[in-house]
XYZ file of C-alpha atoms in Angstrom:
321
model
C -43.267 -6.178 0.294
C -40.478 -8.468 -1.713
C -40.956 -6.331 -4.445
C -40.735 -2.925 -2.723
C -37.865 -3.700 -0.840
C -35.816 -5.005 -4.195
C -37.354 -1.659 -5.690
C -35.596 0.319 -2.651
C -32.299 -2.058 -2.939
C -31.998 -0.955 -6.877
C -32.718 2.820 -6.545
C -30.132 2.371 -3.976
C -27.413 1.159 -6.017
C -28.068 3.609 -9.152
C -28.042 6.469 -5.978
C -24.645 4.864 -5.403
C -22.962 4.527 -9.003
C -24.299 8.044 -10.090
C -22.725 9.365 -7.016
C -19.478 7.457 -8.007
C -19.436 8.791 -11.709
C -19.934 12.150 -10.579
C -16.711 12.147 -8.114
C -14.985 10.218 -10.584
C -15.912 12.913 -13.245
C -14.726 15.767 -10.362
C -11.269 14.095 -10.168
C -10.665 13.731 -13.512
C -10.717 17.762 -14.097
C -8.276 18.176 -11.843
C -5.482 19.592 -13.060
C -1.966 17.227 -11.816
C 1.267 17.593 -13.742
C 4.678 15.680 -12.406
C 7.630 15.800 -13.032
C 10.337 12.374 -13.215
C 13.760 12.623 -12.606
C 15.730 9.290 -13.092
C 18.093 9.261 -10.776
C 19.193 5.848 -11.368
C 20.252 6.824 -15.186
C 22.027 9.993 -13.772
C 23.986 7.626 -11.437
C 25.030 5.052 -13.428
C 25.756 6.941 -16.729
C 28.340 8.615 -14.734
C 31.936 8.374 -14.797
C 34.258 9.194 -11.704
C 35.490 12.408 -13.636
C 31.210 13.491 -13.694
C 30.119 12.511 -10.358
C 30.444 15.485 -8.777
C 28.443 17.002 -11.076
C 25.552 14.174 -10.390
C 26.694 15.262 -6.509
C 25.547 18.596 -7.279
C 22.320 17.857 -8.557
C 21.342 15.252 -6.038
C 22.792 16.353 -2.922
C 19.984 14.393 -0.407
C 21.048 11.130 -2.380
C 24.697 11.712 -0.821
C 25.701 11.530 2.345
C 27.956 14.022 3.345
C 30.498 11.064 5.273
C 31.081 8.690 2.042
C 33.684 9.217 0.496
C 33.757 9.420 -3.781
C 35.326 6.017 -4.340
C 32.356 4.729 -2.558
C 30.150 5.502 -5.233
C 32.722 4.913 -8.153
C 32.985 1.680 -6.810
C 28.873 1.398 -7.013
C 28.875 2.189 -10.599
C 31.688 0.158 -11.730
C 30.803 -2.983 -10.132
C 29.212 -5.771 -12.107
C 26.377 -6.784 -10.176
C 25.120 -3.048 -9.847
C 25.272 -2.659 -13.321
C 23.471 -5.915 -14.032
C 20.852 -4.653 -11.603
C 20.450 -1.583 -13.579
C 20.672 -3.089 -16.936
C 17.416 -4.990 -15.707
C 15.568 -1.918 -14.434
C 16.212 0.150 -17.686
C 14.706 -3.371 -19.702
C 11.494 -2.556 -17.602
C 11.947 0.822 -16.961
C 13.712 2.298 -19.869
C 10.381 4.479 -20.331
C 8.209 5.345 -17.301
C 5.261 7.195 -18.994
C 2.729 4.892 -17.890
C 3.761 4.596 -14.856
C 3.582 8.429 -14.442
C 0.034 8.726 -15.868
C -0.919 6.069 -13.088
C 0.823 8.372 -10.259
C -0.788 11.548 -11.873
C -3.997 10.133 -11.803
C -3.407 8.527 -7.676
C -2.904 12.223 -6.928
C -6.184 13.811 -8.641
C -7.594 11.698 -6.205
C -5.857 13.200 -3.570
C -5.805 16.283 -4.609
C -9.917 16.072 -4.851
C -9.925 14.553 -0.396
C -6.904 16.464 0.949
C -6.810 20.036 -1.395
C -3.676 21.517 0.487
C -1.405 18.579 -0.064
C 1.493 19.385 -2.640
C 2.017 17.683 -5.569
C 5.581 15.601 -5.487
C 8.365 15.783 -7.736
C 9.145 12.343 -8.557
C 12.378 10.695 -8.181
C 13.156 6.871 -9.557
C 16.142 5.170 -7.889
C 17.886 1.768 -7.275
C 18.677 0.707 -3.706
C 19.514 -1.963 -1.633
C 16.101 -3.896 -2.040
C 14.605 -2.805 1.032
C 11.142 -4.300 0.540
C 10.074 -2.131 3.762
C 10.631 1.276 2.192
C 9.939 0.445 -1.689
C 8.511 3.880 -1.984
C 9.080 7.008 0.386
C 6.586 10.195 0.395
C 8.149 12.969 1.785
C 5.717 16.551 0.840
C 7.872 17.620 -2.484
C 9.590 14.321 -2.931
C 8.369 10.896 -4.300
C 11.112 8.054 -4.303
C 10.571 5.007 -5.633
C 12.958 1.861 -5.614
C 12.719 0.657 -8.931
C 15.062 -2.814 -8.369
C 12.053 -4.071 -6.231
C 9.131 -3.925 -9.175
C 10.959 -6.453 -11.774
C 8.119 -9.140 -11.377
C 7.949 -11.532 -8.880
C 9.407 -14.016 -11.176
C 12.314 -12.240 -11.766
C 15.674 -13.610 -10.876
C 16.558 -11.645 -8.647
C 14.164 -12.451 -6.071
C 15.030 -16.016 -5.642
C 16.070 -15.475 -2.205
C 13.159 -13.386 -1.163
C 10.381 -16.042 0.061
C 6.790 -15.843 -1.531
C 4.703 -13.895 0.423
C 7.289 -10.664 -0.329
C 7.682 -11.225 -3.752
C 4.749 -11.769 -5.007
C 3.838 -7.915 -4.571
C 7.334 -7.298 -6.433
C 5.157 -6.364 -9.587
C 4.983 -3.223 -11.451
C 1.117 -2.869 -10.471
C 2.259 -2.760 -6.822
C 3.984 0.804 -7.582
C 0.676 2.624 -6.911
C -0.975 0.892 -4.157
C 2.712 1.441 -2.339
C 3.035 5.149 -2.725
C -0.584 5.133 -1.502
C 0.586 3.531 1.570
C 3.583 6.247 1.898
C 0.933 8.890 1.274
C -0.868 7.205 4.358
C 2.247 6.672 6.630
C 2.595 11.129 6.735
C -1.487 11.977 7.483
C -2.897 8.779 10.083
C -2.255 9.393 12.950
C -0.859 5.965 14.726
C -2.612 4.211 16.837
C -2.355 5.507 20.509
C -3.383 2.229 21.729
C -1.344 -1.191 21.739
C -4.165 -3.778 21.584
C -5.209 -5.685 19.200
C -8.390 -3.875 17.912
C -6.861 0.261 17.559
C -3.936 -1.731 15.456
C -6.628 -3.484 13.041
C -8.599 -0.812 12.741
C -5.468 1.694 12.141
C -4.247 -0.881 9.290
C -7.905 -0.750 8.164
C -8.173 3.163 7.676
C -4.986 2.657 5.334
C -6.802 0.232 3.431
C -9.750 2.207 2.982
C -8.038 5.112 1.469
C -6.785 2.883 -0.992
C -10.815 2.046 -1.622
C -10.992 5.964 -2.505
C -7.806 6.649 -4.173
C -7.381 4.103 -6.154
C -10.821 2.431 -6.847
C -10.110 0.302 -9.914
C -7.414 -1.824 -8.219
C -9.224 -5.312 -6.685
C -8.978 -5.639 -3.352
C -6.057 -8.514 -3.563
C -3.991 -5.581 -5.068
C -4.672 -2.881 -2.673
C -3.673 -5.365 0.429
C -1.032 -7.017 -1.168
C -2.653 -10.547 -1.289
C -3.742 -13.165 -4.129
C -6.475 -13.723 -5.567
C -7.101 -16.762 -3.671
C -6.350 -15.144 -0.282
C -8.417 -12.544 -0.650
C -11.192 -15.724 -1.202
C -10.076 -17.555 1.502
C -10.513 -14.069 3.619
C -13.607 -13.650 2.696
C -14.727 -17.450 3.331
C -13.081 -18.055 6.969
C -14.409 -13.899 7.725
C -17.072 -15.142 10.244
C -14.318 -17.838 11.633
C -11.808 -15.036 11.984
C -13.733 -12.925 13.909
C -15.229 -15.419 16.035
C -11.780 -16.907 17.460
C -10.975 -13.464 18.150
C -13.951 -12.908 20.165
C -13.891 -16.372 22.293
C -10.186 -16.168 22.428
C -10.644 -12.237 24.236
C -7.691 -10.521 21.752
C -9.238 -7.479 20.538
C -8.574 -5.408 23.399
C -5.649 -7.438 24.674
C -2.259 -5.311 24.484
C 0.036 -9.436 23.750
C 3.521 -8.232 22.302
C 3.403 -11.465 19.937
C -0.811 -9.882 19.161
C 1.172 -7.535 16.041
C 3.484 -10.540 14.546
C 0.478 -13.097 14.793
C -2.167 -11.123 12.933
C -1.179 -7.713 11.429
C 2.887 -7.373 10.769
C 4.343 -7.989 7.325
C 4.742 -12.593 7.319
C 4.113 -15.758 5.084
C 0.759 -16.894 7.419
C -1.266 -15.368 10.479
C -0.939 -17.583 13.263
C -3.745 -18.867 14.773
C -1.385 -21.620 16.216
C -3.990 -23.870 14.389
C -3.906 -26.243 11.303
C -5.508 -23.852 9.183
C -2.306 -21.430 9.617
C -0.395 -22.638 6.631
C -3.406 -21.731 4.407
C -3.937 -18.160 5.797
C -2.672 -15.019 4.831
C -0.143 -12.550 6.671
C -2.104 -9.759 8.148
C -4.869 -11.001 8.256
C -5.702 -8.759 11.036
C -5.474 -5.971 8.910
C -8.519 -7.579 6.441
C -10.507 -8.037 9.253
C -9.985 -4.241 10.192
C -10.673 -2.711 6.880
C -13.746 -4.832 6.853
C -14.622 -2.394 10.176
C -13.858 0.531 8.600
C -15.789 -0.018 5.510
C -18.823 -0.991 7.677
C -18.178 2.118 9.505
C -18.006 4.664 5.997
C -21.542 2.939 5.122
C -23.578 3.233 8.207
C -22.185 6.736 9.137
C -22.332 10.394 7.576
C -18.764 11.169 8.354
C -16.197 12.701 5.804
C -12.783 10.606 5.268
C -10.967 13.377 6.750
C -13.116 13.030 9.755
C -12.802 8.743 9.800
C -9.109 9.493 9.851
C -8.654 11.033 12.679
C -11.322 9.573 14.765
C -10.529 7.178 17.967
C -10.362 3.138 16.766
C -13.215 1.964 19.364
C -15.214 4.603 18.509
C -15.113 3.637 14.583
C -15.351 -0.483 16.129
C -18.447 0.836 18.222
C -20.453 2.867 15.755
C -19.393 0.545 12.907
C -22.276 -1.968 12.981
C -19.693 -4.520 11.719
C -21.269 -8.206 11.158
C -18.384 -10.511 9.322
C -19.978 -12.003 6.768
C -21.018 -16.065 7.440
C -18.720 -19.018 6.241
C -20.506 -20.639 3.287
C-alpha cells in the first residue's frame, strides 16, 4: 500500500512539472515588446534654457501650479545631482532590467489577455518607499533612487526592515504588486481574516507571475524570516484561533499583523524575532491551500469572497518542528 501510494505521490509530481513546462513554454511565445523612457536623464541633462522642451514631452511629470525655477532649482542643486549621479552608476543601462519586466508581462499577458502592455517610464523622486513603482494601464513608473542596495548610503536613515527590499531584485516583485493594486478588488470586510486573505491573493499572483523568485523575495522578507515563518506557522495560527482575531474587525488588528513594520506584534517575547506582516504569510498560505484543493481559475480566486476561499481552503498550518 506504501508503495502504491509513493507510486501515486510521484506520477503526481511529474503531472505537476509537465504541466508547469508546458505553461512556461506558452508564455514564453508570447510576443511583449516595451518601450523605456528615462525620464530621470531627460530631467537632469537639462538646462533652464531646455526645460520647456523636457515640459513638453513630459507634461504628467509637471504640475501645472510650480513654477520653472522650481525645477531649475531641482537640477542645479547638489544633493539631487549626487542622487542622480548614483542612479546612472547602477542604472546607466537598464536592459536587464527591461528583459525582466518583458518577461513579468508574458506572464500576464498569458492570465489576463486584455491587459495593455505599459510604456515604461524610470524616474527619481522623493524616496517614497510606499509608491516605489506605480501601474497605471499605459504607464509604468518606477522610482529608481529607492533600488541602490540596501547598503547604500543613502538609506542610513531608513530602518532595516524597509531597506532591506531597497535592492534591484525588488523592481519586479514591486510592479507585480502595482499590477495587483488596479485588478483585486479590496477587501469589503474589516476583520482580520478578508485582510489576510486579500494580502494573500497578492502574494499568490506573484507565485504565477513570477515563479522563479523564492518566496523571501516575493514577500519582501529574508531568508531567515521566511524560516522562522514557516517554523512558528502552526504557533501563528493557533494564537489566532484561541485569541478569537480572525473575524474580529480591532483597528490596531492591520498594524499588529499585516501593515508595512519592523515585527508583528503578538505583544509577546517572541515579537522582536518575527516578521512585519506576518499576517499576510499566514494568508497566502490560505490561498495556496485553496488553488490546490479547488478547480477554480485565478481570475475566478480573485474575485471570490475571503471566507469563502478560508472555508473551502482546507488550510492545515504546517506543525512546529
Amino acid at each position: 500500500m506504501k508503495k502504491l501510494f509513493l507510486l501515486l505521490t510521484v506520477l503526481l509530481a511529474f503531472s505537476s512539472c509537465d504541466k508547469k513546462a508546458k505553461i512556461e513554454n506558452a508564455i514564453e511565445e508570447i510576443p511583449v515588446s516595451m518601450k523605456v523612457t528615462r525620464f530621470e536623464q531627460a530631467f537632469f541633462e537639462a538646462s533652464p534654457e531646455s526645460l520647456p522642451q523636457v515640459k513638453m514631452q513630459f507634461p504628467e511629470f509637471f504640475p501645472k501650479d510650480v513654477p520653472d525655477q522650481v525645477w531649475i532649482d531641482k537640477i542645479q542643486h547638489p544633493q539631487w545631482r549626487e542622487l542622480y549621479a548614483e542612479v546612472e552608476k547602477k542604472y546607466k543601462n537598464f536592459d536587464n532590467q527591461k528583459e525582466q519586466i518583458e518577461d513579468l508581462f508574458k506572464h500576464i499577458k498569458y492570465y489576463f489577455p486584455t491587459v495593455q502592455v505599459p510604456h515604461i517610464y524610470t524616474a527619481i523622486g522623493d524616496m517614497d518607499y510606499l509608491n516605489k513603482t506605480i501601474y497605471a494601464h499605459d504607464k509604468l513608473i518606477i522610482a529608481l533612487e529607492l533600488y541602490l542596495g540596501k547598503n547604500h548610503r543613502f538609506y542610513d536613515e531608513f530602518p532595516a526592515y524597509l531597506k532591506q527590499n531597497f535592492e534591484p531584485r525588488q523592481i519586479v516583485p514591486d510592479v507585480v504588486s502595482s499590477f495587483a493594486f488596479g485588478i483585486l478588488p479590496p477587501a469589503r470586510d474589516k476583520e482580520l481574516l478578508p485582510l489576510m486573505i486579500t494580502a494573500g491573493k497578492e502574494l499568490y499572483l506573484k507565485d504565477i507571475l513570477i515563479p522563479e523568485y523564492t518566496d523571501a523575495e516575493k514577500i519582501g522578507y529574508t531568508p531567515e524570516q521566511i524560516q522562522w515563518s514557516q517554523e512558528n506557522e502552526s504557533f501563528i495560527w493557533t494564537y489566532f484561533i484561541q485569541k478569537k482575531l480572525l473575524y474580529s474587525s480591532d483597528s490596531k488588528l492591520p498594524n499588529r499583523f499585516v501593515n508595512l513594520a519592523p515585527f508583528s506584534k503578538f505583544y509577546l517575547e517572541i515579537d522582536n524575532e518575527s516578521p512585519g506582516r506576518i499576517g499576510q504569510w499566514i494568508g497566502w498560505q490560505i490561498v495556496r491551500s485553496f488553488m490546490d484543493n479547488n478547480e477554480v481559475s485565478i481570475q475566478q480566486m480573485l474575485k471570490m469572497d475571503p471566507k469563502e476561499i478560508f472555508e473551502k481552503s482546507k488550510y492545515k498550518p504546517k506543525k512546529n518542528e
